[in-house]
Amino acid sequence: KNKAVPLYHMKTEIDKYIQFLDDEDYLFKSNKLDENNQQKPISRVQAYRILNKAADSIGIDSIGTHSMRKTFGYHYYKKTNDIALLMQLFNHSSQSVTLRYIGINQDVINESISTTMNGLYD
């Protein structure tokens, strides 16, 4: 599955990087070429290797591209409580799948509801 991810918060840095790229160029290029002798995008495995090497260099263990995806989902949910949009973003079949995927259990749900409802009927 392919999914576009908005990177608005990085727009200035991305603009600087892409000013020298052609429209059809990939943002993260591999050294490998396709059958038309064009550069391919980096693979998920290569993205994992790059991320792991960077994490190791600053003393972080056990991180990967999937960890980042789940962490994004967790923090997005904690900030917005918009599980429907997150479910759609992750291409999950149900909200319960998404909640389980990002590690939200019933205690966290209860705490969120309690915090939201606190003082509502005072």
Backbone as numpy.savetxt, mean C-alpha at the origin, in Angstrom:
# Nx Ny Nz CAx CAy CAz Cx Cy Cz
-3.66 -9.23 -10.67 -4.49 -8.04 -10.67 -3.62 -6.80 -10.67
-3.99 -5.84 -11.45 -3.32 -4.55 -11.43 -4.22 -3.54 -10.74
-3.62 -2.66 -9.96 -4.37 -1.65 -9.24 -3.55 -0.37 -9.21
-4.17 0.73 -9.57 -3.51 2.03 -9.52 -3.55 2.55 -8.09
-2.46 3.10 -7.62 -2.37 3.65 -6.28 -2.00 5.13 -6.38
-2.87 6.01 -5.87 -2.54 7.44 -5.93 -1.35 7.78 -5.04
-0.48 8.62 -5.55 0.70 9.03 -4.79 0.75 10.56 -4.68
-0.40 11.17 -4.39 -0.50 12.63 -4.36 0.50 13.28 -3.41
0.72 12.65 -2.27 1.61 13.24 -1.27 3.07 13.26 -1.72
3.39 12.54 -2.79 4.76 12.50 -3.30 4.88 13.21 -4.65
3.88 13.98 -5.00 3.81 14.58 -6.33 5.05 15.38 -6.72
5.55 16.23 -5.84 6.71 17.07 -6.17 7.93 16.22 -6.49
8.19 15.21 -5.65 9.35 14.35 -5.87 9.19 13.51 -7.14
7.99 13.01 -7.37 7.74 12.21 -8.57 7.89 13.08 -9.82
7.38 14.31 -9.77 7.52 15.23 -10.91 8.99 15.45 -11.27
9.83 15.62 -10.26 11.27 15.81 -10.52 11.86 14.57 -11.18
11.47 13.40 -10.70 12.01 12.14 -11.22 11.55 11.88 -12.65
10.29 12.13 -12.93 9.75 11.75 -14.24 9.97 12.79 -15.34
10.50 13.95 -14.98 10.68 14.97 -16.02 11.58 14.51 -17.15
12.42 13.52 -16.89 13.33 13.02 -17.92 12.87 11.69 -18.52
11.70 11.22 -18.11 11.16 9.96 -18.63 10.20 10.23 -19.78
10.11 9.27 -20.68 9.10 9.33 -21.72 7.77 8.89 -21.14
6.67 9.26 -21.78 5.33 8.93 -21.28 5.13 7.44 -21.08
5.73 6.62 -21.93 5.51 5.18 -21.84 6.51 4.47 -20.91
7.43 5.21 -20.31 8.42 4.61 -19.41 7.77 4.21 -18.08
8.31 3.15 -17.50 7.87 2.72 -16.17 8.55 3.58 -15.11
7.88 3.77 -14.00 8.44 4.54 -12.90 9.62 3.82 -12.27
9.47 2.51 -12.08 10.53 1.68 -11.51 10.95 0.67 -12.56
12.07 0.93 -13.20 12.51 0.11 -14.32 13.42 -1.02 -13.87
13.29 -2.14 -14.55 14.17 -3.28 -14.37 15.35 -3.13 -15.33
16.39 -3.87 -15.08 17.50 -3.92 -16.04 17.19 -4.90 -17.16
16.12 -5.66 -17.00 15.75 -6.67 -17.99 14.93 -6.04 -19.11
15.07 -6.62 -20.30 14.35 -6.14 -21.47 13.27 -7.12 -21.88
12.20 -6.60 -22.48 11.14 -7.47 -22.99 11.49 -7.91 -24.41
10.54 -8.60 -25.06 10.78 -9.13 -26.40 10.98 -8.04 -27.45
10.57 -6.81 -27.15 10.75 -5.67 -28.06 11.97 -4.82 -27.70
12.81 -5.39 -26.85 14.04 -4.71 -26.41 13.76 -3.43 -25.61
12.61 -3.41 -24.92 12.22 -2.29 -24.06 12.41 -2.70 -22.60
12.75 -1.73 -21.76 12.90 -2.04 -20.34 11.57 -2.44 -19.73
11.62 -3.46 -18.89 10.44 -3.94 -18.18 10.36 -3.24 -16.82
9.19 -3.27 -16.19 9.11 -2.75 -14.82 9.77 -3.75 -13.87
10.15 -3.29 -12.68 10.69 -4.24 -11.71 9.59 -5.21 -11.30
9.98 -6.40 -10.92 9.02 -7.41 -10.49 8.68 -7.21 -9.01
7.65 -7.90 -8.57 7.31 -7.86 -7.14 8.46 -8.40 -6.30
9.14 -9.43 -6.83 10.27 -10.02 -6.11 11.39 -8.99 -5.96
11.67 -8.26 -7.03 12.72 -7.24 -6.96 12.33 -6.11 -6.02
11.07 -5.70 -6.04 10.60 -4.67 -5.11 10.80 -5.15 -3.67
10.51 -6.42 -3.42 10.70 -7.01 -2.09 12.18 -6.96 -1.70
13.06 -7.32 -2.62 14.50 -7.31 -2.32 14.99 -5.90 -1.99
14.55 -4.93 -2.77 14.96 -3.54 -2.54 14.46 -3.07 -1.17
13.21 -3.35 -0.87 12.63 -2.94 0.41 13.34 -3.61 1.57
13.60 -4.92 1.44 14.27 -5.65 2.51 15.68 -5.14 2.75
16.40 -4.84 1.69 17.76 -4.32 1.83 17.74 -2.97 2.54
16.80 -2.10 2.16 16.68 -0.79 2.80 16.31 -0.95 4.28
15.38 -1.86 4.57 14.96 -2.09 5.96 16.12 -2.65 6.79
16.85 -3.61 6.23 18.00 -4.18 6.93 19.04 -3.11 7.27
19.22 -2.17 6.35 20.25 -1.14 6.56 19.91 -0.21 7.73
18.64 -0.16 8.12 18.27 0.67 9.28 17.77 -0.16 10.46
18.05 -1.48 10.39 17.77 -2.35 11.53 16.34 -2.84 11.65
15.58 -2.83 10.57 14.21 -3.34 10.60 14.21 -4.74 10.00
13.64 -5.69 10.75 13.56 -7.08 10.29 12.15 -7.41 9.83
12.04 -8.45 9.05 10.76 -9.05 8.65 9.79 -8.04 8.05
10.20 -7.39 7.01 9.31 -6.47 6.31 9.31 -6.84 4.84
8.20 -6.61 4.21 8.10 -6.88 2.79 7.06 -5.99 2.16
6.92 -6.11 0.87 5.94 -5.28 0.17 4.53 -5.58 0.65
4.27 -6.83 0.98 2.94 -7.20 1.47 2.70 -6.60 2.86
3.73 -6.57 3.68 3.62 -5.94 5.00 3.22 -4.49 4.86
3.79 -3.81 3.88 3.47 -2.40 3.66 2.02 -2.24 3.24
1.55 -3.16 2.40 0.16 -3.10 1.94 -0.80 -3.26 3.12
-0.51 -4.25 3.96 -1.36 -4.48 5.13 -1.30 -3.31 6.11
-0.10 -2.78 6.32 0.07 -1.65 7.23 -0.67 -0.43 6.72
-0.59 -0.18 5.42 -1.36 0.92 4.83 -2.84 0.71 5.12
-3.34 -0.50 4.89 -4.76 -0.80 5.11 -5.17 -0.58 6.55
-4.34 -1.03 7.47 -4.63 -0.88 8.90 -4.74 0.60 9.26
-3.75 1.39 8.88 -3.75 2.81 9.24 -4.83 3.59 8.49
-5.10 3.22 7.26 -6.18 3.87 6.51 -7.51 3.63 7.22
-7.74 2.38 7.64 -8.98 2.05 8.34 -9.07 2.79 9.68
-7.96 2.81 10.44 -7.97 3.47 11.74 -8.27 4.97 11.59
-7.81 5.56 10.50 -8.02 7.00 10.30 -9.40 7.31 9.75
-9.93 6.47 8.85 -11.17 6.79 8.15 -12.37 5.94 8.54
-12.12 4.73 9.05 -13.17 3.73 9.31 -13.95 3.38 8.05
-13.39 3.64 6.89 -14.06 3.38 5.61 -13.64 2.01 5.07
-14.23 0.97 5.63 -13.87 -0.39 5.23 -14.36 -0.71 3.83
-15.46 -0.10 3.40 -16.00 -0.38 2.06 -15.02 0.06 0.98
-14.47 1.26 1.12 -13.50 1.74 0.13 -12.22 0.92 0.18
-11.78 0.58 1.37 -10.57 -0.24 1.52 -10.76 -1.62 0.89
-11.94 -2.20 1.10 -12.26 -3.49 0.49 -12.15 -3.41 -1.03
-12.68 -2.34 -1.59 -12.62 -2.14 -3.04 -11.18 -1.93 -3.51
-10.42 -1.15 -2.78 -9.03 -0.90 -3.12 -8.21 -2.19 -3.13
-8.48 -3.08 -2.18 -7.75 -4.34 -2.08 -8.34 -5.45 -2.94
-9.44 -5.18 -3.63 -10.12 -6.20 -4.44 -10.54 -7.41 -3.61
-11.01 -7.16 -2.40 -11.48 -8.25 -1.55 -12.97 -8.50 -1.80
-13.40 -9.71 -1.48 -14.78 -10.11 -1.76 -15.77 -9.66 -0.68
-15.27 -9.34 0.50 -16.17 -8.90 1.57 -15.42 -8.03 2.57
-16.20 -7.28 3.35 -15.60 -6.44 4.38 -14.93 -7.27 5.46
-15.50 -8.43 5.77 -14.90 -9.27 6.81 -13.53 -9.79 6.37
-13.37 -10.07 5.09 -12.07 -10.50 4.57 -11.05 -9.37 4.75
-11.46 -8.15 4.43 -10.57 -7.00 4.55 -10.20 -6.74 6.01
-11.17 -6.80 6.91 -10.88 -6.61 8.33 -9.90 -7.65 8.85
-10.10 -8.89 8.47 -9.19 -9.95 8.89 -7.80 -9.72 8.29
-7.75 -9.33 7.03 -6.50 -9.09 6.31 -5.65 -8.02 6.99
-6.29 -6.94 7.44 -5.54 -5.84 8.05 -5.38 -6.02 9.56
-5.89 -7.11 10.10 -5.67 -7.43 11.50 -6.57 -6.72 12.48
-7.73 -6.30 12.01 -8.69 -5.65 12.92 -9.55 -6.73 13.56
-9.48 -6.84 14.86 -10.32 -7.82 15.55 -11.46 -7.11 16.28
-12.30 -7.87 16.91 -13.50 -7.32 17.54 -13.17 -6.29 18.62
-12.08 -6.49 19.36 -11.71 -5.53 20.40 -11.43 -4.15 19.80
-10.73 -4.12 18.68 -10.42 -2.85 18.02 -11.70 -2.21 17.50
-12.59 -3.04 16.96 -13.88 -2.54 16.47 -14.68 -1.94 17.62
-14.77 -2.67 18.74 -15.50 -2.18 19.91 -14.91 -0.87 20.43
-13.58 -0.78 20.48 -12.91 0.43 20.95 -13.23 1.61 20.04
-13.22 1.37 18.75 -13.52 2.42 17.78 -14.95 2.92 17.94
-15.88 2.00 18.09 -17.29 2.37 18.27 -17.47 3.14 19.57
-16.85 2.65 20.64 -16.96 3.30 21.94 -16.42 4.73 21.88
-15.26 4.90 21.25 -14.66 6.23 21.13 -15.55 7.15 20.31
-16.09 6.64 19.23 -16.95 7.44 18.36 -18.24 7.84 19.06
-18.82 6.92 19.82 -20.11 7.16 20.46 -19.98 7.90 21.80
-18.77 7.98 22.35 -18.56 8.62 23.65 -19.06 10.07 23.63
-19.97 10.37 24.51 -20.51 11.72 24.63 -21.57 12.08 23.61
-21.93 11.16 22.75 -22.90 11.45 21.70 -24.28 11.75 22.28
-24.64 11.05 23.36 -25.99 11.20 23.92 -25.99 11.93 25.26
-24.94 12.66 25.58 -24.89 13.41 26.84 -25.73 14.65 26.77
